[in-house]
């Protein structure tokens, strides 16, 4: 072992990545794969710590390789210390050689590859059998490590602060795009590397659009305003939605708000290890259906959150799968009434051994600015 200093957090990270590789090999064994090719750049980061626009990982039972081109090979050697780094612009030509050397026959690849990549693979890896895999790495990514949890908490804290600042910025006359830009800039100003998806700002009747894109429409007195936004902090996403009112809120919109808030709180309250995915959805849907707005809650209750802003798990209404510790998931019921408006409240939840920790903390009570 060399004598250069390595911090405890670096050791923890490295151990974590080695554990991930062990999990990959365990899954390879279950599926009788001799090797697996990883092309999804976020999955490459997850396994190796390497972040770039070009890279391919090959994992065999004996070794792990990271193939990238000359723009990235220095960075790759620095971070992916447990990988053999191969500098090339023809990853699959090199992979063919490595597979031949290890006498590999059945090779998994990720089904998210483009058709062009698939054709290249087929022609350059002609000597082996290729087998498509679905969510091979994403399955592992569902359970977050302590450092991933800490990073996502920072991303959530940035969103919280941006929202609190936004409440002082919004007034009649400001346009939806101005509001979106304010949030985007604020999150970057607070240390985010970017936004995790195009910021949604939907005001007035447009708030009935669950994913209304921000337009040049000015905010009017009496408008309902829904903002759905998030950032990337050190590669990890946050995702939060709040609805508020400007000037005044009609009795019906106030009623809808209270129903959504109650439904959203109910989901948080029941969240704990062992709750079925179906019951996670049901906690909100029961309340919204009983209030007569069942048809107006037209989407799922939430999704996983991590390197991607939307990742597995999702929560099909009939799923018997169960929540486990260290999942990070969203809780986002909504009610949308055409020609009136809509309300959605979304938080990011960490499932803990005891129950749940709400990572997004911006106010959820009805706000009239
Ligand atoms: Mn979401």
mmCIF file of C-alpha atoms and ligand atoms in Angstrom:
data_model
loop_
_atom_site.group_PDB
_atom_site.id
_atom_site.type_symbol
_atom_site.label_atom_id
_atom_site.label_comp_id
_atom_site.label_asym_id
_atom_site.label_seq_id
_atom_site.Cartn_x
_atom_site.Cartn_y
_atom_site.Cartn_z
ATOM 1 C CA UNK A 1 0.000 0.000 0.000
ATOM 2 C CA UNK A 2 1.374 3.424 -0.867
ATOM 3 C CA UNK A 3 1.816 5.988 1.860
ATOM 4 C CA UNK A 4 -0.319 8.794 0.397
ATOM 5 C CA UNK A 5 -3.131 9.934 2.617
ATOM 6 C CA UNK A 6 -6.625 8.695 1.943
ATOM 7 C CA UNK A 7 -9.502 10.148 3.904
ATOM 8 C CA UNK A 8 -12.058 8.052 5.731
ATOM 9 C CA UNK A 9 -14.814 9.261 3.424
ATOM 10 C CA UNK A 10 -12.771 8.181 0.399
ATOM 11 C CA UNK A 11 -12.328 4.732 1.951
ATOM 12 C CA UNK A 12 -16.067 4.554 2.621
ATOM 13 C CA UNK A 13 -16.847 5.535 -0.978
ATOM 14 C CA UNK A 14 -14.413 2.965 -2.334
ATOM 15 C CA UNK A 15 -15.818 0.206 -0.145
ATOM 16 C CA UNK A 16 -19.263 1.180 -1.277
ATOM 17 C CA UNK A 17 -18.283 0.882 -4.957
ATOM 18 C CA UNK A 18 -16.640 -2.513 -4.366
ATOM 19 C CA UNK A 19 -19.866 -3.677 -2.714
ATOM 20 C CA UNK A 20 -21.804 -2.512 -5.761
ATOM 21 C CA UNK A 21 -19.485 -4.527 -8.022
ATOM 22 C CA UNK A 22 -20.053 -7.598 -5.825
ATOM 23 C CA UNK A 23 -23.797 -7.093 -6.231
ATOM 24 C CA UNK A 24 -23.360 -6.836 -10.005
ATOM 25 C CA UNK A 25 -21.450 -10.131 -10.025
ATOM 26 C CA UNK A 26 -24.082 -11.790 -7.851
ATOM 27 C CA UNK A 27 -26.762 -10.732 -10.340
ATOM 28 C CA UNK A 28 -24.578 -11.944 -13.229
ATOM 29 C CA UNK A 29 -24.483 -15.362 -11.579
ATOM 30 C CA UNK A 30 -28.234 -15.467 -11.056
ATOM 31 C CA UNK A 31 -28.800 -14.664 -14.727
ATOM 32 C CA UNK A 32 -25.945 -16.956 -15.871
ATOM 33 C CA UNK A 33 -24.117 -14.060 -17.510
ATOM 34 C CA UNK A 34 -20.331 -14.337 -17.920
ATOM 35 C CA UNK A 35 -19.992 -10.582 -18.320
ATOM 36 C CA UNK A 36 -22.061 -7.438 -18.471
ATOM 37 C CA UNK A 37 -21.562 -4.274 -20.515
ATOM 38 C CA UNK A 38 -22.743 -1.010 -18.903
ATOM 39 C CA UNK A 39 -23.321 1.931 -21.245
ATOM 40 C CA UNK A 40 -25.690 4.132 -19.216
ATOM 41 C CA UNK A 41 -23.493 7.028 -18.040
ATOM 42 C CA UNK A 42 -25.235 7.355 -14.663
ATOM 43 C CA UNK A 43 -24.802 3.652 -14.028
ATOM 44 C CA UNK A 44 -21.130 4.043 -14.945
ATOM 45 C CA UNK A 45 -20.837 6.829 -12.365
ATOM 46 C CA UNK A 46 -22.629 4.686 -9.785
ATOM 47 C CA UNK A 47 -20.205 1.796 -10.233
ATOM 48 C CA UNK A 48 -16.939 3.627 -10.805
ATOM 49 C CA UNK A 49 -17.205 7.273 -9.718
ATOM 50 C CA UNK A 50 -16.342 8.314 -13.287
ATOM 51 C CA UNK A 51 -18.524 11.083 -14.742
ATOM 52 C CA UNK A 52 -18.171 11.864 -18.430
ATOM 53 C CA UNK A 53 -20.010 11.960 -21.726
ATOM 54 C CA UNK A 54 -18.215 8.887 -23.105
ATOM 55 C CA UNK A 55 -17.592 5.634 -21.314
ATOM 56 C CA UNK A 56 -18.341 1.929 -21.229
ATOM 57 C CA UNK A 57 -17.870 -0.517 -18.383
ATOM 58 C CA UNK A 58 -17.210 -4.229 -18.785
ATOM 59 C CA UNK A 59 -17.586 -6.407 -15.700
ATOM 60 C CA UNK A 60 -16.518 -10.050 -15.844
ATOM 61 C CA UNK A 61 -16.283 -12.452 -12.919
ATOM 62 C CA UNK A 62 -12.549 -11.706 -12.706
ATOM 63 C CA UNK A 63 -12.108 -8.043 -13.555
ATOM 64 C CA UNK A 64 -13.727 -4.710 -14.268
ATOM 65 C CA UNK A 65 -12.770 -2.359 -17.075
ATOM 66 C CA UNK A 66 -13.661 1.240 -17.803
ATOM 67 C CA UNK A 67 -13.214 2.177 -21.443
ATOM 68 C CA UNK A 68 -13.141 5.849 -22.354
ATOM 69 C CA UNK A 69 -11.370 8.159 -24.782
ATOM 70 C CA UNK A 70 -8.345 10.417 -24.376
ATOM 71 C CA UNK A 71 -10.437 13.388 -23.198
ATOM 72 C CA UNK A 72 -11.348 11.495 -20.054
ATOM 73 C CA UNK A 73 -8.673 8.863 -19.378
ATOM 74 C CA UNK A 74 -6.760 10.957 -16.806
ATOM 75 C CA UNK A 75 -9.945 11.711 -14.881
ATOM 76 C CA UNK A 76 -10.984 8.055 -15.121
ATOM 77 C CA UNK A 77 -7.654 6.835 -13.674
ATOM 78 C CA UNK A 78 -7.988 9.319 -10.833
ATOM 79 C CA UNK A 79 -11.471 8.293 -9.669
ATOM 80 C CA UNK A 80 -12.082 4.756 -10.906
ATOM 81 C CA UNK A 81 -9.125 3.349 -8.972
ATOM 82 C CA UNK A 82 -10.458 -0.201 -8.831
ATOM 83 C CA UNK A 83 -10.997 -0.434 -12.592
ATOM 84 C CA UNK A 84 -8.579 -1.210 -15.418
ATOM 85 C CA UNK A 85 -8.793 1.901 -17.586
ATOM 86 C CA UNK A 86 -8.701 1.313 -21.344
ATOM 87 C CA UNK A 87 -8.204 4.414 -23.509
ATOM 88 C CA UNK A 88 -9.989 3.962 -26.814
ATOM 89 C CA UNK A 89 -12.489 5.510 -29.202
ATOM 90 C CA UNK A 90 -13.627 2.015 -30.243
ATOM 91 C CA UNK A 91 -14.911 0.551 -26.987
ATOM 92 C CA UNK A 92 -16.526 -2.533 -28.508
ATOM 93 C CA UNK A 93 -13.403 -3.469 -30.499
ATOM 94 C CA UNK A 94 -11.470 -3.486 -27.234
ATOM 95 C CA UNK A 95 -14.253 -5.299 -25.392
ATOM 96 C CA UNK A 96 -14.196 -8.019 -28.061
ATOM 97 C CA UNK A 97 -10.506 -8.582 -27.315
ATOM 98 C CA UNK A 98 -11.059 -8.655 -23.545
ATOM 99 C CA UNK A 99 -13.951 -11.116 -23.878
ATOM 100 C CA UNK A 100 -11.869 -13.375 -26.094
ATOM 101 C CA UNK A 101 -9.015 -13.319 -23.575
ATOM 102 C CA UNK A 102 -11.382 -14.380 -20.768
ATOM 103 C CA UNK A 103 -13.228 -16.899 -22.976
ATOM 104 C CA UNK A 104 -16.591 -15.297 -22.229
ATOM 105 C CA UNK A 105 -19.672 -16.494 -24.104
ATOM 106 C CA UNK A 106 -22.888 -14.943 -22.661
ATOM 107 C CA UNK A 107 -22.799 -11.158 -22.244
ATOM 108 C CA UNK A 108 -25.508 -8.920 -20.832
ATOM 109 C CA UNK A 109 -26.061 -5.391 -22.085
ATOM 110 C CA UNK A 110 -28.463 -2.642 -21.024
ATOM 111 C CA UNK A 111 -31.703 -2.437 -22.995
ATOM 112 C CA UNK A 112 -31.532 1.372 -22.957
ATOM 113 C CA UNK A 113 -28.855 1.384 -25.703
ATOM 114 C CA UNK A 114 -29.717 3.044 -28.974
ATOM 115 C CA UNK A 115 -30.401 0.908 -32.025
ATOM 116 C CA UNK A 116 -27.158 2.189 -33.584
ATOM 117 C CA UNK A 117 -25.173 1.129 -30.503
ATOM 118 C CA UNK A 118 -26.864 -2.253 -30.594
ATOM 119 C CA UNK A 119 -25.890 -2.731 -34.232
ATOM 120 C CA UNK A 120 -22.275 -1.803 -33.441
ATOM 121 C CA UNK A 121 -22.279 -4.267 -30.545
ATOM 122 C CA UNK A 122 -23.712 -7.022 -32.706
ATOM 123 C CA UNK A 123 -21.135 -6.579 -35.446
ATOM 124 C CA UNK A 124 -18.083 -6.042 -33.208
ATOM 125 C CA UNK A 125 -18.954 -8.682 -30.600
ATOM 126 C CA UNK A 126 -19.897 -11.306 -33.172
ATOM 127 C CA UNK A 127 -18.180 -14.107 -31.226
ATOM 128 C CA UNK A 128 -20.429 -13.917 -28.143
ATOM 129 C CA UNK A 129 -24.129 -14.200 -27.359
ATOM 130 C CA UNK A 130 -25.676 -10.882 -26.314
ATOM 131 C CA UNK A 131 -28.562 -10.768 -23.859
ATOM 132 C CA UNK A 132 -30.578 -7.632 -23.087
ATOM 133 C CA UNK A 133 -31.040 -6.754 -19.416
ATOM 134 C CA UNK A 134 -33.595 -4.366 -17.890
ATOM 135 C CA UNK A 135 -32.753 -2.198 -14.866
ATOM 136 C CA UNK A 136 -29.671 -4.326 -14.143
ATOM 137 C CA UNK A 137 -27.948 -1.502 -12.232
ATOM 138 C CA UNK A 138 -31.062 0.607 -11.547
ATOM 139 C CA UNK A 139 -32.313 -2.137 -9.225
ATOM 140 C CA UNK A 140 -29.240 -1.611 -7.037
ATOM 141 C CA UNK A 141 -29.561 2.164 -7.223
ATOM 142 C CA UNK A 142 -32.908 2.100 -5.413
ATOM 143 C CA UNK A 143 -31.277 1.632 -2.009
ATOM 144 C CA UNK A 144 -29.239 4.693 -1.115
ATOM 145 C CA UNK A 145 -25.901 4.722 0.731
ATOM 146 C CA UNK A 146 -25.162 7.182 3.571
ATOM 147 C CA UNK A 147 -23.222 9.480 1.233
ATOM 148 C CA UNK A 148 -25.987 9.391 -1.398
ATOM 149 C CA UNK A 149 -28.532 10.279 1.291
ATOM 150 C CA UNK A 150 -26.373 13.178 2.488
ATOM 151 C CA UNK A 151 -26.034 14.474 -1.084
ATOM 152 C CA UNK A 152 -29.759 14.254 -1.843
ATOM 153 C CA UNK A 153 -30.480 16.080 1.422
ATOM 154 C CA UNK A 154 -28.325 18.954 0.159
ATOM 155 C CA UNK A 155 -30.181 18.999 -3.162
ATOM 156 C CA UNK A 156 -33.479 19.125 -1.232
ATOM 157 C CA UNK A 157 -32.252 21.916 1.062
ATOM 158 C CA UNK A 158 -31.368 23.975 -2.018
ATOM 159 C CA UNK A 159 -34.899 23.506 -3.421
ATOM 160 C CA UNK A 160 -36.405 24.483 -0.064
ATOM 161 C CA UNK A 161 -34.397 27.682 0.090
ATOM 162 C CA UNK A 162 -35.225 28.581 -3.518
ATOM 163 C CA UNK A 163 -38.949 28.134 -2.802
ATOM 164 C CA UNK A 164 -38.815 30.256 0.339
ATOM 165 C CA UNK A 165 -37.058 32.994 -1.637
ATOM 166 C CA UNK A 166 -39.598 32.652 -4.442
ATOM 167 C CA UNK A 167 -42.462 33.531 -2.087
ATOM 168 C CA UNK A 168 -40.889 36.990 -1.691
ATOM 169 C CA UNK A 169 -40.472 37.360 -5.473
ATOM 170 C CA UNK A 170 -43.934 36.412 -6.772
ATOM 171 C CA UNK A 171 -46.490 39.160 -7.375
ATOM 172 C CA UNK A 172 -49.178 39.854 -9.966
ATOM 173 C CA UNK A 173 -47.597 40.773 -13.298
ATOM 174 C CA UNK A 174 -44.604 38.417 -13.006
ATOM 175 C CA UNK A 175 -44.751 35.801 -15.761
ATOM 176 C CA UNK A 176 -44.531 32.037 -15.369
ATOM 177 C CA UNK A 177 -41.193 32.060 -17.192
ATOM 178 C CA UNK A 178 -39.844 34.747 -14.855
ATOM 179 C CA UNK A 179 -40.857 32.556 -11.918
ATOM 180 C CA UNK A 180 -39.210 29.484 -13.475
ATOM 181 C CA UNK A 181 -36.029 31.428 -14.211
ATOM 182 C CA UNK A 182 -35.948 32.782 -10.665
ATOM 183 C CA UNK A 183 -36.081 29.242 -9.245
ATOM 184 C CA UNK A 184 -33.483 27.952 -11.717
ATOM 185 C CA UNK A 185 -31.043 30.780 -11.012
ATOM 186 C CA UNK A 186 -31.608 30.620 -7.248
ATOM 187 C CA UNK A 187 -30.835 26.904 -7.122
ATOM 188 C CA UNK A 188 -27.622 27.392 -9.103
ATOM 189 C CA UNK A 189 -26.727 30.345 -6.875
ATOM 190 C CA UNK A 190 -27.116 28.058 -3.853
ATOM 191 C CA UNK A 191 -24.638 25.507 -5.254
ATOM 192 C CA UNK A 192 -26.667 23.350 -7.622
ATOM 193 C CA UNK A 193 -24.920 22.299 -10.834
ATOM 194 C CA UNK A 194 -28.177 22.604 -12.743
ATOM 195 C CA UNK A 195 -31.876 21.870 -12.729
ATOM 196 C CA UNK A 196 -33.010 18.246 -12.642
ATOM 197 C CA UNK A 197 -35.826 18.850 -15.210
ATOM 198 C CA UNK A 198 -37.498 21.794 -16.922
ATOM 199 C CA UNK A 199 -39.152 23.799 -14.151
ATOM 200 C CA UNK A 200 -42.939 23.595 -14.264
ATOM 201 C CA UNK A 201 -44.874 26.776 -13.487
ATOM 202 C CA UNK A 202 -48.621 26.592 -14.179
ATOM 203 C CA UNK A 203 -50.857 29.435 -13.040
ATOM 204 C CA UNK A 204 -54.569 30.183 -13.020
ATOM 205 C CA UNK A 205 -56.578 27.665 -15.079
ATOM 206 C CA UNK A 206 -53.282 26.341 -16.433
ATOM 207 C CA UNK A 207 -52.592 24.848 -12.990
ATOM 208 C CA UNK A 208 -55.029 22.093 -14.049
ATOM 209 C CA UNK A 209 -52.242 20.851 -16.363
ATOM 210 C CA UNK A 210 -50.258 18.414 -14.197
ATOM 211 C CA UNK A 211 -47.072 19.184 -16.157
ATOM 212 C CA UNK A 212 -47.787 22.651 -17.506
ATOM 213 C CA UNK A 213 -44.709 24.235 -19.041
ATOM 214 C CA UNK A 214 -43.920 27.789 -17.989
ATOM 215 C CA UNK A 215 -45.232 30.336 -20.497
ATOM 216 C CA UNK A 216 -45.220 34.136 -20.879
ATOM 217 C CA UNK A 217 -48.571 34.300 -19.075
ATOM 218 C CA UNK A 218 -48.455 36.899 -16.275
ATOM 219 C CA UNK A 219 -49.669 35.928 -12.803
ATOM 220 C CA UNK A 220 -53.095 37.477 -12.119
ATOM 221 C CA UNK A 221 -54.677 38.404 -8.800
ATOM 222 C CA UNK A 222 -56.553 35.288 -7.616
ATOM 223 C CA UNK A 223 -54.340 32.809 -9.496
ATOM 224 C CA UNK A 224 -53.467 29.353 -8.257
ATOM 225 C CA UNK A 225 -49.743 28.765 -8.964
ATOM 226 C CA UNK A 226 -48.151 25.312 -9.076
ATOM 227 C CA UNK A 227 -44.354 25.090 -9.225
ATOM 228 C CA UNK A 228 -42.640 21.706 -9.721
ATOM 229 C CA UNK A 229 -38.872 21.955 -9.766
ATOM 230 C CA UNK A 230 -35.625 20.423 -8.596
ATOM 231 C CA UNK A 231 -31.881 20.592 -8.919
ATOM 232 C CA UNK A 232 -28.794 18.454 -9.285
ATOM 233 C CA UNK A 233 -26.260 18.672 -6.497
ATOM 234 C CA UNK A 234 -23.124 16.528 -6.966
ATOM 235 C CA UNK A 235 -25.016 14.460 -9.570
ATOM 236 C CA UNK A 236 -28.051 13.737 -7.340
ATOM 237 C CA UNK A 237 -31.520 15.169 -7.892
ATOM 238 C CA UNK A 238 -34.218 16.800 -5.822
ATOM 239 C CA UNK A 239 -37.841 17.089 -6.954
ATOM 240 C CA UNK A 240 -40.461 19.193 -5.182
ATOM 241 C CA UNK A 241 -43.890 20.662 -5.923
ATOM 242 C CA UNK A 242 -45.798 23.368 -4.122
ATOM 243 C CA UNK A 243 -49.052 25.137 -4.973
ATOM 244 C CA UNK A 244 -49.859 28.582 -3.608
ATOM 245 C CA UNK A 245 -52.335 31.373 -4.300
ATOM 246 C CA UNK A 246 -51.813 35.003 -5.242
ATOM 247 C CA UNK A 247 -54.157 37.637 -3.786
ATOM 248 C CA UNK A 248 -57.038 35.320 -2.941
ATOM 249 C CA UNK A 249 -58.129 31.679 -3.248
ATOM 250 C CA UNK A 250 -61.678 30.666 -4.201
ATOM 251 C CA UNK A 251 -63.572 28.445 -1.732
ATOM 252 C CA UNK A 252 -63.414 25.493 -4.146
ATOM 253 C CA UNK A 253 -59.659 25.849 -4.664
ATOM 254 C CA UNK A 254 -59.168 26.102 -0.909
ATOM 255 C CA UNK A 255 -61.224 22.944 -0.474
ATOM 256 C CA UNK A 256 -59.161 21.138 -3.122
ATOM 257 C CA UNK A 257 -55.973 22.322 -1.430
ATOM 258 C CA UNK A 258 -57.052 20.940 1.943
ATOM 259 C CA UNK A 259 -57.921 17.554 0.395
ATOM 260 C CA UNK A 260 -54.548 17.265 -1.352
ATOM 261 C CA UNK A 261 -52.697 18.349 1.765
ATOM 262 C CA UNK A 262 -54.555 15.786 3.860
ATOM 263 C CA UNK A 263 -53.898 13.050 1.268
ATOM 264 C CA UNK A 264 -50.208 13.947 1.028
ATOM 265 C CA UNK A 265 -49.814 13.967 4.815
ATOM 266 C CA UNK A 266 -51.562 10.584 5.029
ATOM 267 C CA UNK A 267 -48.930 9.044 2.728
ATOM 268 C CA UNK A 268 -46.094 10.456 4.828
ATOM 269 C CA UNK A 269 -47.788 9.201 7.992
ATOM 270 C CA UNK A 270 -48.051 5.572 6.818
ATOM 271 C CA UNK A 271 -44.607 5.443 5.177
ATOM 272 C CA UNK A 272 -42.367 2.844 6.816
ATOM 273 C CA UNK A 273 -40.564 -0.362 5.903
ATOM 274 C CA UNK A 274 -42.945 -3.194 4.919
ATOM 275 C CA UNK A 275 -45.756 -0.948 3.620
ATOM 276 C CA UNK A 276 -46.808 -2.334 0.215
ATOM 277 C CA UNK A 277 -46.385 -0.106 -2.840
ATOM 278 C CA UNK A 278 -50.132 -0.444 -3.415
ATOM 279 C CA UNK A 279 -50.883 0.843 0.083
ATOM 280 C CA UNK A 280 -48.412 3.710 -0.383
ATOM 281 C CA UNK A 281 -50.566 4.912 -3.304
ATOM 282 C CA UNK A 282 -53.831 3.976 -1.576
ATOM 283 C CA UNK A 283 -53.178 6.194 1.460
ATOM 284 C CA UNK A 284 -53.659 9.286 -0.717
ATOM 285 C CA UNK A 285 -56.083 7.898 -3.291
ATOM 286 C CA UNK A 286 -58.644 6.804 -0.666
ATOM 287 C CA UNK A 287 -58.868 10.337 0.729
ATOM 288 C CA UNK A 288 -59.113 11.944 -2.705
ATOM 289 C CA UNK A 289 -61.736 9.421 -3.907
ATOM 290 C CA UNK A 290 -63.831 9.831 -0.749
ATOM 291 C CA UNK A 291 -63.796 13.601 -1.330
ATOM 292 C CA UNK A 292 -65.208 13.001 -4.822
ATOM 293 C CA UNK A 293 -62.103 13.866 -6.824
ATOM 294 C CA UNK A 294 -60.892 10.329 -7.673
ATOM 295 C CA UNK A 295 -60.971 10.967 -11.443
ATOM 296 C CA UNK A 296 -59.048 14.205 -10.946
ATOM 297 C CA UNK A 297 -56.011 12.434 -9.436
ATOM 298 C CA UNK A 298 -54.801 11.198 -12.775
ATOM 299 C CA UNK A 299 -51.230 10.083 -12.117
ATOM 300 C CA UNK A 300 -49.182 7.854 -9.832
ATOM 301 C CA UNK A 301 -48.330 8.726 -6.260
ATOM 302 C CA UNK A 302 -44.608 9.035 -6.875
ATOM 303 C CA UNK A 303 -41.310 7.558 -7.987
ATOM 304 C CA UNK A 304 -37.770 6.852 -6.898
ATOM 305 C CA UNK A 305 -35.256 9.682 -6.885
ATOM 306 C CA UNK A 306 -31.463 9.612 -7.109
ATOM 307 C CA UNK A 307 -29.030 10.025 -9.992
ATOM 308 C CA UNK A 308 -32.174 10.346 -12.129
ATOM 309 C CA UNK A 309 -35.054 12.561 -11.120
ATOM 310 C CA UNK A 310 -37.427 9.751 -12.098
ATOM 311 C CA UNK A 311 -36.167 6.245 -11.392
ATOM 312 C CA UNK A 312 -37.495 2.964 -10.051
ATOM 313 C CA UNK A 313 -39.393 2.182 -7.933
ATOM 314 C CA UNK A 314 -42.794 3.333 -9.167
ATOM 315 C CA UNK A 315 -45.930 2.424 -7.227
ATOM 316 C CA UNK A 316 -48.520 0.522 -9.266
ATOM 317 C CA UNK A 317 -51.847 0.464 -7.433
ATOM 318 C CA UNK A 318 -51.894 -3.326 -7.116
ATOM 319 C CA UNK A 319 -48.201 -3.887 -6.329
ATOM 320 C CA UNK A 320 -47.453 -6.131 -3.364
ATOM 321 C CA UNK A 321 -43.793 -5.041 -3.274
ATOM 322 C CA UNK A 322 -42.845 -3.360 -0.021
ATOM 323 C CA UNK A 323 -40.990 -0.251 1.092
ATOM 324 C CA UNK A 324 -37.559 -0.872 2.617
ATOM 325 C CA UNK A 325 -35.096 1.240 4.558
ATOM 326 C CA UNK A 326 -33.001 3.743 2.560
ATOM 327 C CA UNK A 327 -35.340 4.117 -0.398
ATOM 328 C CA UNK A 328 -35.733 7.751 -1.447
ATOM 329 C CA UNK A 329 -39.118 8.302 -3.091
ATOM 330 C CA UNK A 330 -41.531 11.104 -3.871
ATOM 331 C CA UNK A 331 -44.992 11.627 -2.395
ATOM 332 C CA UNK A 332 -46.966 13.773 -4.832
ATOM 333 C CA UNK A 333 -50.750 13.491 -4.957
ATOM 334 C CA UNK A 334 -52.696 16.088 -6.931
ATOM 335 C CA UNK A 335 -56.180 17.122 -8.028
ATOM 336 C CA UNK A 336 -56.684 18.753 -11.441
ATOM 337 C CA UNK A 337 -59.987 20.278 -12.564
ATOM 338 C CA UNK A 338 -60.162 21.528 -16.141
ATOM 339 C CA UNK A 339 -61.159 25.198 -16.511
ATOM 340 C CA UNK A 340 -60.677 25.735 -12.770
ATOM 341 C CA UNK A 341 -57.205 24.806 -11.600
ATOM 342 C CA UNK A 342 -55.107 22.205 -9.872
ATOM 343 C CA UNK A 343 -53.138 21.509 -6.739
ATOM 344 C CA UNK A 344 -50.150 19.210 -6.219
ATOM 345 C CA UNK A 345 -47.895 18.906 -3.194
ATOM 346 C CA UNK A 346 -44.706 16.859 -3.580
ATOM 347 C CA UNK A 347 -42.069 15.912 -1.039
ATOM 348 C CA UNK A 348 -39.027 13.662 -1.200
ATOM 349 C CA UNK A 349 -39.119 10.967 1.483
ATOM 350 C CA UNK A 350 -36.333 8.836 2.944
ATOM 351 C CA UNK A 351 -37.609 5.544 4.333
ATOM 352 C CA UNK A 352 -35.831 4.901 7.624
ATOM 353 C CA UNK A 353 -35.757 1.935 10.011
ATOM 354 C CA UNK A 354 -38.225 3.830 12.220
ATOM 355 C CA UNK A 355 -40.485 5.138 9.480
ATOM 356 C CA UNK A 356 -39.786 8.147 7.331
ATOM 357 C CA UNK A 357 -37.800 11.360 7.124
ATOM 358 C CA UNK A 358 -39.202 14.153 4.950
ATOM 359 C CA UNK A 359 -36.254 15.658 3.079
ATOM 360 C CA UNK A 360 -38.051 18.617 1.493
ATOM 361 C CA UNK A 361 -39.188 20.941 4.241
ATOM 362 C CA UNK A 362 -40.712 23.986 2.535
ATOM 363 C CA UNK A 363 -44.116 24.938 3.990
ATOM 364 C CA UNK A 364 -47.080 22.773 2.986
ATOM 365 C CA UNK A 365 -49.905 24.755 4.551
ATOM 366 C CA UNK A 366 -52.162 26.872 2.330
ATOM 367 C CA UNK A 367 -50.342 30.080 1.394
ATOM 368 C CA UNK A 368 -52.049 33.156 -0.059
ATOM 369 C CA UNK A 369 -49.466 35.749 -1.079
HETATM 370 MN MN1 LIG B 1 -41.828 14.087 -9.021
#
